[in-house]
Short mmCIF file of C-alpha atoms in Angstrom, two decimals:
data_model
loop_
_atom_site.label_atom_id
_atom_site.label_comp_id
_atom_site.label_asym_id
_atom_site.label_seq_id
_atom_site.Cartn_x
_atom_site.Cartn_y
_atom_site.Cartn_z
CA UNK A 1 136.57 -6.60 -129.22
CA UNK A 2 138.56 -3.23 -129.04
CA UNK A 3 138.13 -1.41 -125.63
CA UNK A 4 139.59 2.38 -124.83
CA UNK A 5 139.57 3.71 -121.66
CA UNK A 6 140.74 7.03 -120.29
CA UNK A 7 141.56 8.01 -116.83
CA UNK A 8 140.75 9.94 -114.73
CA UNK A 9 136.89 10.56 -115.32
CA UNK A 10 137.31 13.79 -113.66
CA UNK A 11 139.87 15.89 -112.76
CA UNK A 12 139.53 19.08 -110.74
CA UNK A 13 142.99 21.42 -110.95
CA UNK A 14 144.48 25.01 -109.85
CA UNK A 15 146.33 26.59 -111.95
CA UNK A 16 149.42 26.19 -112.60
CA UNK A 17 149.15 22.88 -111.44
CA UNK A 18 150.57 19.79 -113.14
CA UNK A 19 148.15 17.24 -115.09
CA UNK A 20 148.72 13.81 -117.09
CA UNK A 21 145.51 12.37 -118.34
CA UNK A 22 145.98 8.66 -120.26
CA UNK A 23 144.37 6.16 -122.18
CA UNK A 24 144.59 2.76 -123.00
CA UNK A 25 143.38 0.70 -126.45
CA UNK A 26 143.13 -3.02 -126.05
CA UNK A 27 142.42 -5.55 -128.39
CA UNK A 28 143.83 -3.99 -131.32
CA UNK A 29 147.48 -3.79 -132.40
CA UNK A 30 149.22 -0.66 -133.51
CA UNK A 31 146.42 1.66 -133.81
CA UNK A 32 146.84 5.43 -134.84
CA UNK A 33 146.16 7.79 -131.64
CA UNK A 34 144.91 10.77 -131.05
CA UNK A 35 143.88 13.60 -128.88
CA UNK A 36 140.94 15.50 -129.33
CA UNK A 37 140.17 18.48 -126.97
CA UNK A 38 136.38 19.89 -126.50
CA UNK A 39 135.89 23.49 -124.99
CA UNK A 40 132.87 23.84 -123.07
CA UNK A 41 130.31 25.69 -126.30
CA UNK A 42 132.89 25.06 -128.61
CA UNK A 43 133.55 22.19 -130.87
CA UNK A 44 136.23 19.61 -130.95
CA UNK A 45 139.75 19.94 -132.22
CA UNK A 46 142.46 17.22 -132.55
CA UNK A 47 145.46 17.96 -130.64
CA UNK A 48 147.88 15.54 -131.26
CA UNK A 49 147.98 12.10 -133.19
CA UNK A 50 150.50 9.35 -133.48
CA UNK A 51 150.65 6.06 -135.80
CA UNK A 52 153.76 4.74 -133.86
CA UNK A 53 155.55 4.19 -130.29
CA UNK A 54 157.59 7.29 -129.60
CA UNK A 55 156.45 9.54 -131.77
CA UNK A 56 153.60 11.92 -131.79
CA UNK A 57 152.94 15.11 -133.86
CA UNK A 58 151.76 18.19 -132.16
CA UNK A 59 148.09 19.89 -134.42
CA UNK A 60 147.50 22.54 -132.34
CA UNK A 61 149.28 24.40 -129.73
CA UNK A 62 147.95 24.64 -126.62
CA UNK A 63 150.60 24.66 -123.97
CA UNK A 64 149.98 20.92 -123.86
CA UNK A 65 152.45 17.65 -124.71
CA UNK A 66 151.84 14.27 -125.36
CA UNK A 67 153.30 11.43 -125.66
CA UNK A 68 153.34 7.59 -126.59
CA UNK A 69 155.22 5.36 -124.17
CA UNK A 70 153.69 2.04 -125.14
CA UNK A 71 151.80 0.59 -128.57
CA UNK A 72 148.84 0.93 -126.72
CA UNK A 73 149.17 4.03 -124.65
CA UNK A 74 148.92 7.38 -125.22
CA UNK A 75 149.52 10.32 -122.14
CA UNK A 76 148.83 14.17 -122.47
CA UNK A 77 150.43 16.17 -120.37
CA UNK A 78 151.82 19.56 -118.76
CA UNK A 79 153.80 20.93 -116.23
CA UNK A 80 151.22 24.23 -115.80
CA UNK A 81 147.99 24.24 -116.30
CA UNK A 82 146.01 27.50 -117.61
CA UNK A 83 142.39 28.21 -116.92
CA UNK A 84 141.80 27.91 -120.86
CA UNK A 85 142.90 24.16 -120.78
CA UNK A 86 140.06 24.05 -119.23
CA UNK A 87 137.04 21.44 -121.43
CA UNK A 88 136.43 17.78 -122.11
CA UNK A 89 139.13 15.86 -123.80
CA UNK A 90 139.18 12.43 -125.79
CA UNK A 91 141.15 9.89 -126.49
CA UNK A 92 140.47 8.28 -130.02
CA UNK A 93 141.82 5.49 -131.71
CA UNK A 94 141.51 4.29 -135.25
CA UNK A 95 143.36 1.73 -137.68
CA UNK A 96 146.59 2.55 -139.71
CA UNK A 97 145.77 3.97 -143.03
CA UNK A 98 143.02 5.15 -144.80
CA UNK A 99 139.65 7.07 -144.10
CA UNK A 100 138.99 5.26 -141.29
CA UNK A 101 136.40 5.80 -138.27
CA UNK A 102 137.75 7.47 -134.89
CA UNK A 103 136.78 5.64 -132.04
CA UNK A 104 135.97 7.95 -129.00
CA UNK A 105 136.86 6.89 -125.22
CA UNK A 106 134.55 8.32 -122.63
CA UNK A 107 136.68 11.66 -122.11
CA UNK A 108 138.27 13.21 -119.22
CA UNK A 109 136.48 16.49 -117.78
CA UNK A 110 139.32 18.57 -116.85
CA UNK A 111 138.26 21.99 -114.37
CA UNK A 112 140.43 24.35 -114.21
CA UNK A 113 140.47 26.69 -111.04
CA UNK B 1 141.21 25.75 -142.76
CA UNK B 2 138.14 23.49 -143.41
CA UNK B 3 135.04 24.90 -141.86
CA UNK B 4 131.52 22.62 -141.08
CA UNK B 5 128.25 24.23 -140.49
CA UNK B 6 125.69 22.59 -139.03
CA UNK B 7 121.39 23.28 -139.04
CA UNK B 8 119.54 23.71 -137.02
CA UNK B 9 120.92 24.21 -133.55
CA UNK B 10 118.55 22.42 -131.98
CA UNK B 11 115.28 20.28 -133.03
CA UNK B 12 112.21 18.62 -130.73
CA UNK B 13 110.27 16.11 -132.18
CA UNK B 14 107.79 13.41 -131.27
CA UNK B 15 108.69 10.03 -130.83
CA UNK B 16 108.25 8.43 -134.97
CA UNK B 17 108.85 11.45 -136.59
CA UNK B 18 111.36 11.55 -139.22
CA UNK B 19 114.28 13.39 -138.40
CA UNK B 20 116.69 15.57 -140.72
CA UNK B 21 119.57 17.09 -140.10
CA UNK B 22 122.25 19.10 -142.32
CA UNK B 23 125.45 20.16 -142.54
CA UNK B 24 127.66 22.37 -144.89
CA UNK B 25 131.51 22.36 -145.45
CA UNK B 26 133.94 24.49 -147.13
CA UNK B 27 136.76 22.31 -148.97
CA UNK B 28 135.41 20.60 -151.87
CA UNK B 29 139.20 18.29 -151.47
CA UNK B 30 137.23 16.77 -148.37
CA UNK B 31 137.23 13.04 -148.49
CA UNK B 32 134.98 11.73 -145.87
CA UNK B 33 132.01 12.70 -144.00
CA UNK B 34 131.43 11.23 -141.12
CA UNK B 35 128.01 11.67 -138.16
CA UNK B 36 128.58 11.04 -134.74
CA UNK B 37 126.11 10.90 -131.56
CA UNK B 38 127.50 12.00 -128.58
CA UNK B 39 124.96 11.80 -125.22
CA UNK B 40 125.96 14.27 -122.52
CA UNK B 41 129.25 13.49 -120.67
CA UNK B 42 130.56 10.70 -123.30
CA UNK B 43 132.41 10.52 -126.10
CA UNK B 44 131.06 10.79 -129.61
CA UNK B 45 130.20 7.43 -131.22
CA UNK B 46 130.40 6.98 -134.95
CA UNK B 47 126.98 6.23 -136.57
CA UNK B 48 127.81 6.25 -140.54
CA UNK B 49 129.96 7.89 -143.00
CA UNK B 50 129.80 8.45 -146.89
CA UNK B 51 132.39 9.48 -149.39
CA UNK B 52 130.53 9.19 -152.92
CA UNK B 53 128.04 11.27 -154.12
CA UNK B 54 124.73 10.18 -153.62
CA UNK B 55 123.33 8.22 -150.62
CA UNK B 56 124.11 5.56 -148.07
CA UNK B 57 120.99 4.02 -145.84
CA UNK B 58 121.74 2.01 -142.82
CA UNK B 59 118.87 0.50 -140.53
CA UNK B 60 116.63 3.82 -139.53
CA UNK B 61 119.89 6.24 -140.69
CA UNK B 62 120.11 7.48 -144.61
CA UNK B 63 122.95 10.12 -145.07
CA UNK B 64 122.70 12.30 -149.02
CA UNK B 65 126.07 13.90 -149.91
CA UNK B 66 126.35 16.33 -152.80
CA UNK B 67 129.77 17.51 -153.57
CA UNK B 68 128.79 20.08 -155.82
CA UNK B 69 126.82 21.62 -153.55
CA UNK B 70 128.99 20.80 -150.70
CA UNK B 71 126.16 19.40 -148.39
CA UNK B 72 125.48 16.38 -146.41
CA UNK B 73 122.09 15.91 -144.72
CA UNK B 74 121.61 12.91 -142.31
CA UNK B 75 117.54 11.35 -142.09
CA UNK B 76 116.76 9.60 -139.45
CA UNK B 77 113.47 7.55 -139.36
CA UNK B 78 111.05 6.56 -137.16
CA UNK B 79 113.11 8.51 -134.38
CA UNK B 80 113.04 7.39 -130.57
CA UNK B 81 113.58 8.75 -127.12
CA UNK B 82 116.82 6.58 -126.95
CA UNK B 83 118.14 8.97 -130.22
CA UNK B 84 117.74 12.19 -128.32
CA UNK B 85 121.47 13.10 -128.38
CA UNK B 86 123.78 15.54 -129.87
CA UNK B 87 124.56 14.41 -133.88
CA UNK B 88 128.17 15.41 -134.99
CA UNK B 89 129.18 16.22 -138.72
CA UNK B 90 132.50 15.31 -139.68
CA UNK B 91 134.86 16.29 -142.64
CA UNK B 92 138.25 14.57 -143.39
CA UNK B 93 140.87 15.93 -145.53
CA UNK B 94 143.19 13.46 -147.78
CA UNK B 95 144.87 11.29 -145.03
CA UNK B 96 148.29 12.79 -145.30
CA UNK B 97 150.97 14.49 -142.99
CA UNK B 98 149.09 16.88 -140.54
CA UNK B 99 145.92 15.81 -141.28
CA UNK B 100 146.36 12.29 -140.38
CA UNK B 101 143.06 10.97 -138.38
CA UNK B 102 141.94 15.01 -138.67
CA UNK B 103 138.39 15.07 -138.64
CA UNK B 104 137.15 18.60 -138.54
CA UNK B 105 133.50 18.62 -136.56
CA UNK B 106 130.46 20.99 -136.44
CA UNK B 107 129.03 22.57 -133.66
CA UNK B 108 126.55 19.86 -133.67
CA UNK B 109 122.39 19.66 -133.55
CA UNK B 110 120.97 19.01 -130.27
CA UNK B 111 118.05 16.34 -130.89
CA UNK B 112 115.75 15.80 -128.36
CA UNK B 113 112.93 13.16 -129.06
CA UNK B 114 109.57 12.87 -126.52
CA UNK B 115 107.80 10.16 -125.91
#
Protein backbone atom coordinates (compact mmCIF):
# COMPACT_ATOMS: atom_id res chain seq x y z
CA UNK A 1 0.00 0.00 0.00
CA UNK A 2 1.15 3.63 -0.90
CA UNK A 3 1.85 5.81 2.24
CA UNK A 4 2.71 9.86 2.09
CA UNK A 5 3.78 11.59 4.87
CA UNK A 6 4.71 15.22 5.39
CA UNK A 7 6.71 16.79 8.07
CA UNK A 8 6.50 18.84 10.19
CA UNK A 9 2.72 18.75 11.35
CA UNK A 10 3.14 22.20 12.47
CA UNK A 11 5.36 24.79 12.03
CA UNK A 12 5.28 28.13 13.81
CA UNK A 13 7.76 30.93 11.95
CA UNK A 14 8.82 34.83 12.08
CA UNK A 15 9.24 36.37 9.29
CA UNK A 16 11.77 36.38 7.36
CA UNK A 17 12.70 33.26 8.70
CA UNK A 18 13.85 30.23 6.72
CA UNK A 19 11.41 27.09 6.19
CA UNK A 20 11.75 23.54 4.33
CA UNK A 21 8.67 21.45 4.72
CA UNK A 22 9.02 17.64 3.01
CA UNK A 23 7.29 14.68 2.14
CA UNK A 24 7.82 11.28 1.49
CA UNK A 25 5.71 8.59 -0.94
CA UNK A 26 6.41 4.97 -0.28
CA UNK A 27 5.29 2.06 -1.91
CA UNK A 28 4.98 3.41 -5.25
CA UNK A 29 7.70 4.02 -7.84
CA UNK A 30 8.13 7.21 -9.78
CA UNK A 31 5.06 8.99 -8.93
CA UNK A 32 4.23 12.60 -10.25
CA UNK A 33 4.52 15.24 -7.21
CA UNK A 34 3.06 18.05 -6.29
CA UNK A 35 2.50 20.95 -4.05
CA UNK A 36 -0.66 22.28 -3.25
CA UNK A 37 -0.95 25.40 -0.96
CA UNK A 38 -4.38 26.25 1.06
CA UNK A 39 -4.89 29.90 2.43
CA UNK A 40 -6.81 30.03 5.47
CA UNK A 41 -10.82 30.99 3.62
CA UNK A 42 -9.40 30.46 0.44
CA UNK A 43 -9.19 27.45 -1.72
CA UNK A 44 -6.34 25.33 -2.83
CA UNK A 45 -3.84 26.04 -5.55
CA UNK A 46 -1.04 23.76 -6.90
CA UNK A 47 2.26 25.22 -6.56
CA UNK A 48 4.63 23.14 -8.06
CA UNK A 49 4.59 19.53 -9.64
CA UNK A 50 7.24 17.20 -10.87
CA UNK A 51 7.06 13.68 -12.83
CA UNK A 52 10.90 13.16 -12.41
CA UNK A 53 14.10 13.39 -9.97
CA UNK A 54 15.57 16.83 -10.43
CA UNK A 55 13.19 18.56 -11.99
CA UNK A 56 10.18 20.44 -10.87
CA UNK A 57 8.07 23.16 -12.60
CA UNK A 58 7.13 26.22 -10.74
CA UNK A 59 2.60 26.99 -11.22
CA UNK A 60 2.42 29.78 -9.25
CA UNK A 61 4.72 32.24 -7.80
CA UNK A 62 4.82 32.69 -4.44
CA UNK A 63 8.28 33.50 -3.25
CA UNK A 64 8.54 29.76 -2.67
CA UNK A 65 11.02 26.84 -4.34
CA UNK A 66 10.89 23.34 -4.47
CA UNK A 67 12.62 20.76 -5.24
CA UNK A 68 13.04 16.88 -5.86
CA UNK A 69 16.18 15.33 -4.41
CA UNK A 70 15.09 11.71 -4.42
CA UNK A 71 12.25 9.51 -6.57
CA UNK A 72 10.36 9.63 -3.62
CA UNK A 73 10.91 13.01 -2.08
CA UNK A 74 9.76 16.16 -2.67
CA UNK A 75 11.01 19.56 -0.34
CA UNK A 76 9.48 23.17 -0.54
CA UNK A 77 11.39 25.67 0.51
CA UNK A 78 12.61 29.42 1.15
CA UNK A 79 15.16 31.42 2.46
CA UNK A 80 12.39 34.31 3.81
CA UNK A 81 9.33 33.74 4.80
CA UNK A 82 6.36 36.43 4.33
CA UNK A 83 3.32 36.66 6.50
CA UNK A 84 1.18 35.72 3.26
CA UNK A 85 2.95 32.24 3.05
CA UNK A 86 1.12 31.90 5.71
CA UNK A 87 -1.94 28.57 5.21
CA UNK A 88 -2.04 24.79 5.08
CA UNK A 89 0.02 23.12 2.48
CA UNK A 90 -0.10 19.49 0.86
CA UNK A 91 1.87 17.22 -0.49
CA UNK A 92 0.08 15.06 -3.26
CA UNK A 93 1.13 12.30 -5.23
CA UNK A 94 -0.42 10.59 -8.18
CA UNK A 95 0.70 8.04 -11.03
CA UNK A 96 2.53 9.07 -14.33
CA UNK A 97 0.10 9.87 -17.02
CA UNK A 98 -3.32 10.35 -17.44
CA UNK A 99 -6.38 11.79 -15.43
CA UNK A 100 -5.40 10.31 -12.52
CA UNK A 101 -6.51 10.84 -8.70
CA UNK A 102 -4.22 13.15 -6.37
CA UNK A 103 -3.49 11.61 -3.29
CA UNK A 104 -3.38 14.16 -0.34
CA UNK A 105 -0.77 13.78 2.71
CA UNK A 106 -2.01 15.18 5.97
CA UNK A 107 -0.58 18.85 5.31
CA UNK A 108 1.74 21.02 7.11
CA UNK A 109 0.11 24.15 9.00
CA UNK A 110 2.59 26.75 8.46
CA UNK A 111 2.02 30.28 10.96
CA UNK A 112 3.53 32.94 10.01
CA UNK A 113 4.44 35.68 12.70
CA UNK B 1 -8.21 30.48 -15.94
CA UNK B 2 -10.74 27.70 -15.04
CA UNK B 3 -13.10 28.81 -12.36
CA UNK B 4 -15.41 26.13 -9.97
CA UNK B 5 -18.37 27.28 -8.08
CA UNK B 6 -19.68 25.47 -5.55
CA UNK B 7 -23.61 25.47 -3.69
CA UNK B 8 -24.48 25.87 -1.08
CA UNK B 9 -21.89 27.06 1.38
CA UNK B 10 -22.95 25.15 3.94
CA UNK B 11 -25.84 22.40 4.56
CA UNK B 12 -27.24 20.61 8.07
CA UNK B 13 -29.05 17.65 7.78
CA UNK B 14 -30.31 14.74 9.84
CA UNK B 15 -28.64 11.64 10.02
CA UNK B 16 -30.47 9.44 6.60
CA UNK B 17 -31.24 12.26 4.72
CA UNK B 18 -30.16 12.39 1.25
CA UNK B 19 -27.61 14.77 0.58
CA UNK B 20 -26.92 16.96 -2.68
CA UNK B 21 -24.42 18.98 -3.49
CA UNK B 22 -23.40 21.06 -6.77
CA UNK B 23 -20.89 22.57 -8.44
CA UNK B 24 -20.39 24.75 -11.65
CA UNK B 25 -17.23 25.28 -13.86
CA UNK B 26 -16.23 27.51 -16.56
CA UNK B 27 -14.08 25.56 -19.34
CA UNK B 28 -16.16 23.28 -21.23
CA UNK B 29 -12.18 21.68 -22.43
CA UNK B 30 -12.30 20.31 -18.71
CA UNK B 31 -11.59 16.64 -18.61
CA UNK B 32 -12.20 15.36 -15.19
CA UNK B 33 -14.22 16.11 -12.26
CA UNK B 34 -13.21 14.98 -9.34
CA UNK B 35 -15.05 15.28 -5.20
CA UNK B 36 -12.97 15.22 -2.36
CA UNK B 37 -13.76 15.13 1.58
CA UNK B 38 -11.50 16.84 3.58
CA UNK B 39 -12.26 16.72 7.72
CA UNK B 40 -10.73 19.66 9.55
CA UNK B 41 -6.89 19.67 9.79
CA UNK B 42 -6.29 16.78 7.01
CA UNK B 43 -5.81 16.51 3.69
CA UNK B 44 -8.55 16.08 1.14
CA UNK B 45 -9.31 12.44 0.26
CA UNK B 46 -10.63 11.52 -3.13
CA UNK B 47 -14.19 10.02 -3.02
CA UNK B 48 -15.14 9.62 -6.95
CA UNK B 49 -14.63 11.22 -10.19
CA UNK B 50 -16.53 11.21 -13.63
CA UNK B 51 -15.52 12.28 -17.07
CA UNK B 52 -18.60 11.21 -19.39
CA UNK B 53 -21.73 12.69 -19.47
CA UNK B 54 -24.22 11.17 -17.49
CA UNK B 55 -23.78 9.44 -14.08
CA UNK B 56 -21.47 7.31 -11.99
CA UNK B 57 -22.96 5.63 -8.53
CA UNK B 58 -20.61 4.20 -6.05
CA UNK B 59 -21.86 2.59 -2.65
CA UNK B 60 -24.09 5.62 -0.94
CA UNK B 61 -22.19 8.34 -3.56
CA UNK B 62 -23.92 9.05 -7.23
CA UNK B 63 -22.14 12.01 -9.05
CA UNK B 64 -24.48 13.56 -12.59
CA UNK B 65 -22.21 15.53 -14.97
CA UNK B 66 -23.68 17.55 -17.81
CA UNK B 67 -21.24 19.13 -20.09
CA UNK B 68 -23.57 21.19 -21.81
CA UNK B 69 -24.66 22.69 -18.98
CA UNK B 70 -21.36 22.62 -17.36
CA UNK B 71 -22.60 21.13 -13.95
CA UNK B 72 -21.74 18.34 -11.72
CA UNK B 73 -23.92 17.58 -8.68
CA UNK B 74 -22.72 14.91 -6.14
CA UNK B 75 -25.89 12.77 -4.05
CA UNK B 76 -25.10 11.30 -1.25
CA UNK B 77 -27.56 8.80 0.41
CA UNK B 78 -28.56 7.74 3.50
CA UNK B 79 -25.95 10.36 4.97
CA UNK B 80 -24.16 9.78 8.46
CA UNK B 81 -22.50 11.68 11.24
CA UNK B 82 -19.12 10.09 10.07
CA UNK B 83 -19.83 12.18 6.42
CA UNK B 84 -20.03 15.52 8.13
CA UNK B 85 -16.95 17.00 6.37
CA UNK B 86 -16.03 19.55 3.88
CA UNK B 87 -16.83 18.01 0.01
CA UNK B 88 -14.32 19.39 -2.64
CA UNK B 89 -15.18 19.83 -6.47
CA UNK B 90 -12.47 19.33 -8.75
CA UNK B 91 -11.85 20.25 -12.50
CA UNK B 92 -8.83 19.00 -14.58
CA UNK B 93 -7.71 20.45 -17.73
CA UNK B 94 -6.11 18.09 -20.64
CA UNK B 95 -3.03 16.61 -18.81
CA UNK B 96 -0.43 18.58 -20.64
CA UNK B 97 2.57 20.98 -19.86
CA UNK B 98 1.48 23.37 -16.97
CA UNK B 99 -1.42 21.72 -16.17
CA UNK B 100 0.06 18.46 -15.36
CA UNK B 101 -1.73 16.94 -12.03
CA UNK B 102 -3.65 20.67 -12.02
CA UNK B 103 -6.79 20.17 -10.43
CA UNK B 104 -8.55 23.44 -9.98
CA UNK B 105 -10.93 23.16 -6.59
CA UNK B 106 -14.05 25.01 -5.26
CA UNK B 107 -14.44 26.72 -2.23
CA UNK B 108 -16.09 23.68 -0.98
CA UNK B 109 -19.66 22.84 0.98
CA UNK B 110 -19.39 22.44 4.58
CA UNK B 111 -21.68 19.28 5.47
CA UNK B 112 -22.53 18.74 8.78
CA UNK B 113 -24.79 15.61 9.55
CA UNK B 114 -26.61 15.15 13.33
CA UNK B 115 -27.37 12.31 14.81
Amino acid sequence: AQTIHQWPVAEIKAVGSPLSLGCTIKGKSSPNLYWYWQATGGTLQQLFYSITVGQVESVVQLNLSASRPKDDQFILSTEKLLLSHSGFYLCAWSLRSGQNTLYFGAGTRLSVL
Amino acid sequence: QEKVQQSPESLIVPEGAMVSLNCSFSDSASQSIWWYQQHPGKGPKALISIFSNGNKKEGRLTVYLNRASLHVSLHIKDSQPSDSAVYLCAVSMPDTGANTGKLTFGHGTILRVHP
